[in-house]
C-alpha positions as a LaTeX table, in Angstrom:
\begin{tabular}{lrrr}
\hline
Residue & $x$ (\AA) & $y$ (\AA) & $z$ (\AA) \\
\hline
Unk1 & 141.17 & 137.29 & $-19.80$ \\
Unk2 & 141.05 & 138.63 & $-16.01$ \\
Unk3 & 138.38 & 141.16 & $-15.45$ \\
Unk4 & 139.62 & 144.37 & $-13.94$ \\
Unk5 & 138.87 & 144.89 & $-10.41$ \\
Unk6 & 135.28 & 146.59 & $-10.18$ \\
Unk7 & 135.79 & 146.87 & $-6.47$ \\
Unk8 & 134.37 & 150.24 & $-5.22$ \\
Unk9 & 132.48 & 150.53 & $-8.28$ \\
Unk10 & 128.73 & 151.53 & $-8.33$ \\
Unk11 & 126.43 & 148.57 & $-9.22$ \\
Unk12 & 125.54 & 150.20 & $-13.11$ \\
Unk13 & 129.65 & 150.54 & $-13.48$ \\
Unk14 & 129.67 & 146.82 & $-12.51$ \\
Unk15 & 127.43 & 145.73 & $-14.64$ \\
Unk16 & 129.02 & 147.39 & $-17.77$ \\
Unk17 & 132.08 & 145.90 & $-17.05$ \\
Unk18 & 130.48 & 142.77 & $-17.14$ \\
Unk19 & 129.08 & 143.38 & $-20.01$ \\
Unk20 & 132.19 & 144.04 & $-22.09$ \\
Unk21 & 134.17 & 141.29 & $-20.23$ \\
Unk22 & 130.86 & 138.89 & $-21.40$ \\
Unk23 & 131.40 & 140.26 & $-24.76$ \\
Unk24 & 134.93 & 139.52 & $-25.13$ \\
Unk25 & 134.69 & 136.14 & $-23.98$ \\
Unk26 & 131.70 & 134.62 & $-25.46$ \\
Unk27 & 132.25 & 136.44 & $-29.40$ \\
Unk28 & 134.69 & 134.16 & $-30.82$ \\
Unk29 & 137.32 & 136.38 & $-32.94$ \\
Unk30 & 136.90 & 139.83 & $-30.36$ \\
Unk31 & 140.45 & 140.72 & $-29.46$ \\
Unk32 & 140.15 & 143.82 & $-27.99$ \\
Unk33 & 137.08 & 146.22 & $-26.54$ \\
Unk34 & 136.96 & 149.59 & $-25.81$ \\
Unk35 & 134.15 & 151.84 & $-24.83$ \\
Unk36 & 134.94 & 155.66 & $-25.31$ \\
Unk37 & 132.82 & 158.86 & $-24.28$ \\
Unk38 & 131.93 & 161.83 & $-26.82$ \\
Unk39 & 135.17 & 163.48 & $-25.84$ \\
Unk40 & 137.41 & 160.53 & $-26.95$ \\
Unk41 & 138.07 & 159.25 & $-23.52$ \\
Unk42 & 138.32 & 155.79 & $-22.62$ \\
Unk43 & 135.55 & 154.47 & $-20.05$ \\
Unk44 & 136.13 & 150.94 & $-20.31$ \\
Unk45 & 138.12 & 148.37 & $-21.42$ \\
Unk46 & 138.69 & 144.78 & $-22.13$ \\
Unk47 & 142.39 & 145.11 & $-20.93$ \\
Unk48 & 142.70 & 145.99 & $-17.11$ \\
Unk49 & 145.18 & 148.94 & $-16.71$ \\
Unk50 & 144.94 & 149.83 & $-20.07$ \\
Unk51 & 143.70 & 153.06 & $-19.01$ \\
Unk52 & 146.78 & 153.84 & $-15.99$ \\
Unk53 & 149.26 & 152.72 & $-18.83$ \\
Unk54 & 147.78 & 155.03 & $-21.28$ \\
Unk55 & 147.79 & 157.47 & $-18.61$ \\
Unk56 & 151.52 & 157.30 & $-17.65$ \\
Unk57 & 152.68 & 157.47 & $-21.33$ \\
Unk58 & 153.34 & 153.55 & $-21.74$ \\
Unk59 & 151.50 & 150.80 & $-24.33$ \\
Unk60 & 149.52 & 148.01 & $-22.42$ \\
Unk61 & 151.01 & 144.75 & $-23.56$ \\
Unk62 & 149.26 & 141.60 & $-24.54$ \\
Unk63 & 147.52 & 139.21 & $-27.11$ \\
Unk64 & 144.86 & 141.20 & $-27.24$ \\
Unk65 & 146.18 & 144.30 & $-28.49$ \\
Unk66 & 146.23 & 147.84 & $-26.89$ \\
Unk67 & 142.95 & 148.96 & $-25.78$ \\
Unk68 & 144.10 & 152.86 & $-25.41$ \\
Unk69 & 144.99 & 152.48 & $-29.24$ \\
Unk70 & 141.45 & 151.13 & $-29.80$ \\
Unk71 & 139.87 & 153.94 & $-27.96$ \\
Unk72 & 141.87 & 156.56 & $-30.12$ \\
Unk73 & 140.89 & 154.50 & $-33.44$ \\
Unk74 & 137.07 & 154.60 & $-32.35$ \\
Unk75 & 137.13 & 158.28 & $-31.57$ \\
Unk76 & 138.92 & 159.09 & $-34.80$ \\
Unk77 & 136.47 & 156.59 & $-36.50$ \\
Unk78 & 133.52 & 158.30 & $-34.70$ \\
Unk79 & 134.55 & 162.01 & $-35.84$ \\
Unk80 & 135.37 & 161.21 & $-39.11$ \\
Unk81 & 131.86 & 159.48 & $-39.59$ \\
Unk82 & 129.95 & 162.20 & $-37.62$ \\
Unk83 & 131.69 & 164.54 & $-40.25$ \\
Unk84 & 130.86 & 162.86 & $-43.24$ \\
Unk85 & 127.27 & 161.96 & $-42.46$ \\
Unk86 & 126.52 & 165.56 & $-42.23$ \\
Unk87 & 127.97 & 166.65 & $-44.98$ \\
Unk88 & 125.80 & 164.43 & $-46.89$ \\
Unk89 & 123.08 & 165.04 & $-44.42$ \\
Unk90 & 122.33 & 161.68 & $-43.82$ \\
Unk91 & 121.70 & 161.44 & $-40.29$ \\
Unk92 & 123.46 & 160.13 & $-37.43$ \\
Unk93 & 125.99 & 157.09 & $-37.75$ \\
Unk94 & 124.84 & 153.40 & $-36.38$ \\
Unk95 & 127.80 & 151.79 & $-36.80$ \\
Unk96 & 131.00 & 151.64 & $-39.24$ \\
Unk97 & 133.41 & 148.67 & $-40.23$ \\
Unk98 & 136.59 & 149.08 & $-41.53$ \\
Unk99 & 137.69 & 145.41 & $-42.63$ \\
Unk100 & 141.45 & 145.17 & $-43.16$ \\
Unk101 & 143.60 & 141.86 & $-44.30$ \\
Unk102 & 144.48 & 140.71 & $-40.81$ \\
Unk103 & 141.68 & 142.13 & $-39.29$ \\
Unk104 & 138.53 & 144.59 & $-38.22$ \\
Unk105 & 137.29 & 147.89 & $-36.77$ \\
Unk106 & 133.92 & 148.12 & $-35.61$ \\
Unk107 & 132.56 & 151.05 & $-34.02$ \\
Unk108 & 128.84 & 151.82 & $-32.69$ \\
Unk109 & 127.11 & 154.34 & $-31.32$ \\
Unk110 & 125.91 & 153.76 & $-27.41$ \\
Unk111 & 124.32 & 156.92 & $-26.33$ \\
Unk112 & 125.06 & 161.02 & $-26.19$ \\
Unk113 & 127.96 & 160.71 & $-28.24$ \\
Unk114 & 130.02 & 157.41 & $-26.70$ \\
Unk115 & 131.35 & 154.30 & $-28.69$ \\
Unk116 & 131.57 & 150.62 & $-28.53$ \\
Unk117 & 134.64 & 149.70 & $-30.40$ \\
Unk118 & 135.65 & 146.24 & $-31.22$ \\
Unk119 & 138.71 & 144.96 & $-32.72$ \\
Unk120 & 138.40 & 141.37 & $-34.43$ \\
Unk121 & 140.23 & 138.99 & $-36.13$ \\
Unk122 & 140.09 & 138.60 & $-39.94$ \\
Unk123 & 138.60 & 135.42 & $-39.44$ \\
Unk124 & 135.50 & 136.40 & $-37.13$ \\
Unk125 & 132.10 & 136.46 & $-38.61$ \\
Unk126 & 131.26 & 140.12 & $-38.98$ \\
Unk127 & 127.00 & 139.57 & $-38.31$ \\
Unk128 & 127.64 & 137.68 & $-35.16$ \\
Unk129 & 130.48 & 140.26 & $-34.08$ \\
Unk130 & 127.87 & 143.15 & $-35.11$ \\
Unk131 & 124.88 & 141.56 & $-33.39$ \\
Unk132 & 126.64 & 141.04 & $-29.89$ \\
Unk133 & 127.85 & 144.75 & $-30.42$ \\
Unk134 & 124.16 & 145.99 & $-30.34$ \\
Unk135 & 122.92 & 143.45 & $-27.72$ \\
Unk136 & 125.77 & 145.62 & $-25.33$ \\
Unk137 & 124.15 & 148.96 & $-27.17$ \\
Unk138 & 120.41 & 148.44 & $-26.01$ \\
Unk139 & 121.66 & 146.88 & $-22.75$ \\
Unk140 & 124.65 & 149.95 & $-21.74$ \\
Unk141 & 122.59 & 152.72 & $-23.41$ \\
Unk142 & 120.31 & 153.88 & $-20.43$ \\
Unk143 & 122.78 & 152.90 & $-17.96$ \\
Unk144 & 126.11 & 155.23 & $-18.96$ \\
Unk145 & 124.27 & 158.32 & $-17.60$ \\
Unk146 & 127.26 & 161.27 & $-17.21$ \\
Unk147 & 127.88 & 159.81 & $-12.91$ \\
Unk148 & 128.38 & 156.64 & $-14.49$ \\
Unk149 & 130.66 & 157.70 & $-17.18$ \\
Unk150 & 132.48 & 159.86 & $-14.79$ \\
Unk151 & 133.03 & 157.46 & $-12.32$ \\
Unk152 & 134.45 & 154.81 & $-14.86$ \\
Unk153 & 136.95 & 157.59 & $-15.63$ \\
Unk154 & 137.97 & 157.71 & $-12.79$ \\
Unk155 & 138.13 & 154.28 & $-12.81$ \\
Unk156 & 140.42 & 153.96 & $-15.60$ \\
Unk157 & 142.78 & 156.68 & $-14.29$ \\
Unk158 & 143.20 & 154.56 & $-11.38$ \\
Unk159 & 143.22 & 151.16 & $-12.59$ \\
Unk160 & 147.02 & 149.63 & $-11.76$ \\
\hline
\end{tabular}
């Protein structure tokens, strides 16, 4: 995988980035990573440009699936779990799975509303998958403060 350019980015946007590239590479089984803010956006991405493509209307290509389709899976995933945790007041979601035959959805919740989602292989050992997702929680939590989040935005928007 090539790590999008962080150039110009602020040392806490840096860091995130190397956090998700870290957890794509060293979780055997990820294929794809997206982390999306409370209003479905997505902030970063294991897939450089995925955001610009998205942008412009097209579908980033590659083994590793679309990222800007993860982003809109998580989101949905998020809402829909948001909804349903309420209505059987329950409290705030942690984190949902959705295993399918050739493969899995996990979503978690970072901070103020944004999502770690991870798309693995059906083969990929769900505890280890789930355990590196919350090792990127407590690590990104404090740091995606609303600059941050804005400036990977921007980020995205601009990513080639």
């Amino acid at each position: 995988m090539t790590a999008p350019s962080t150039y110009g980015l602020s040392t806490q946007a840096r860091n995130l980035q190397w956090l998700l590239t870290d957890l794509v590479e060293e979780v055997p089984g990820v294929n794809s990573v997206a982390v999306v803010s409370s209003d479905g956006l997505l902030l970063l991405s294991s897939e450089p440009g995925a955001g610009a493509e998205a942008a412009q209307g097209g579908r980033p290509k590659g083994p590793r699936g679309a990222s800007a389709d993860l982003a809109t899976i998580v989101s949905g995933l998020g809402s829909l779990t948001t909804g349903a945790a309420a209505l059987m007041e329950c409290g705030s979601v942690k984190q949902t799975m959705v295993a399918m035959e050739n493969g899995s959805v996990f979503v978690m919740a970072i901070s103020d509303g944004s999502l770690l989602g991870v798309h693995a292989t059906p083969d990929c050992d769900m505890s280890v998958v789930a355990y590196h997702m919350a090792l990127f929680v407590g690590r990104a939590g404090h740091v995606l403060t609303p600059e941050v989040r804005s400036e990977l935005r921007q980020s995205m928007e601009k990513t080639p």
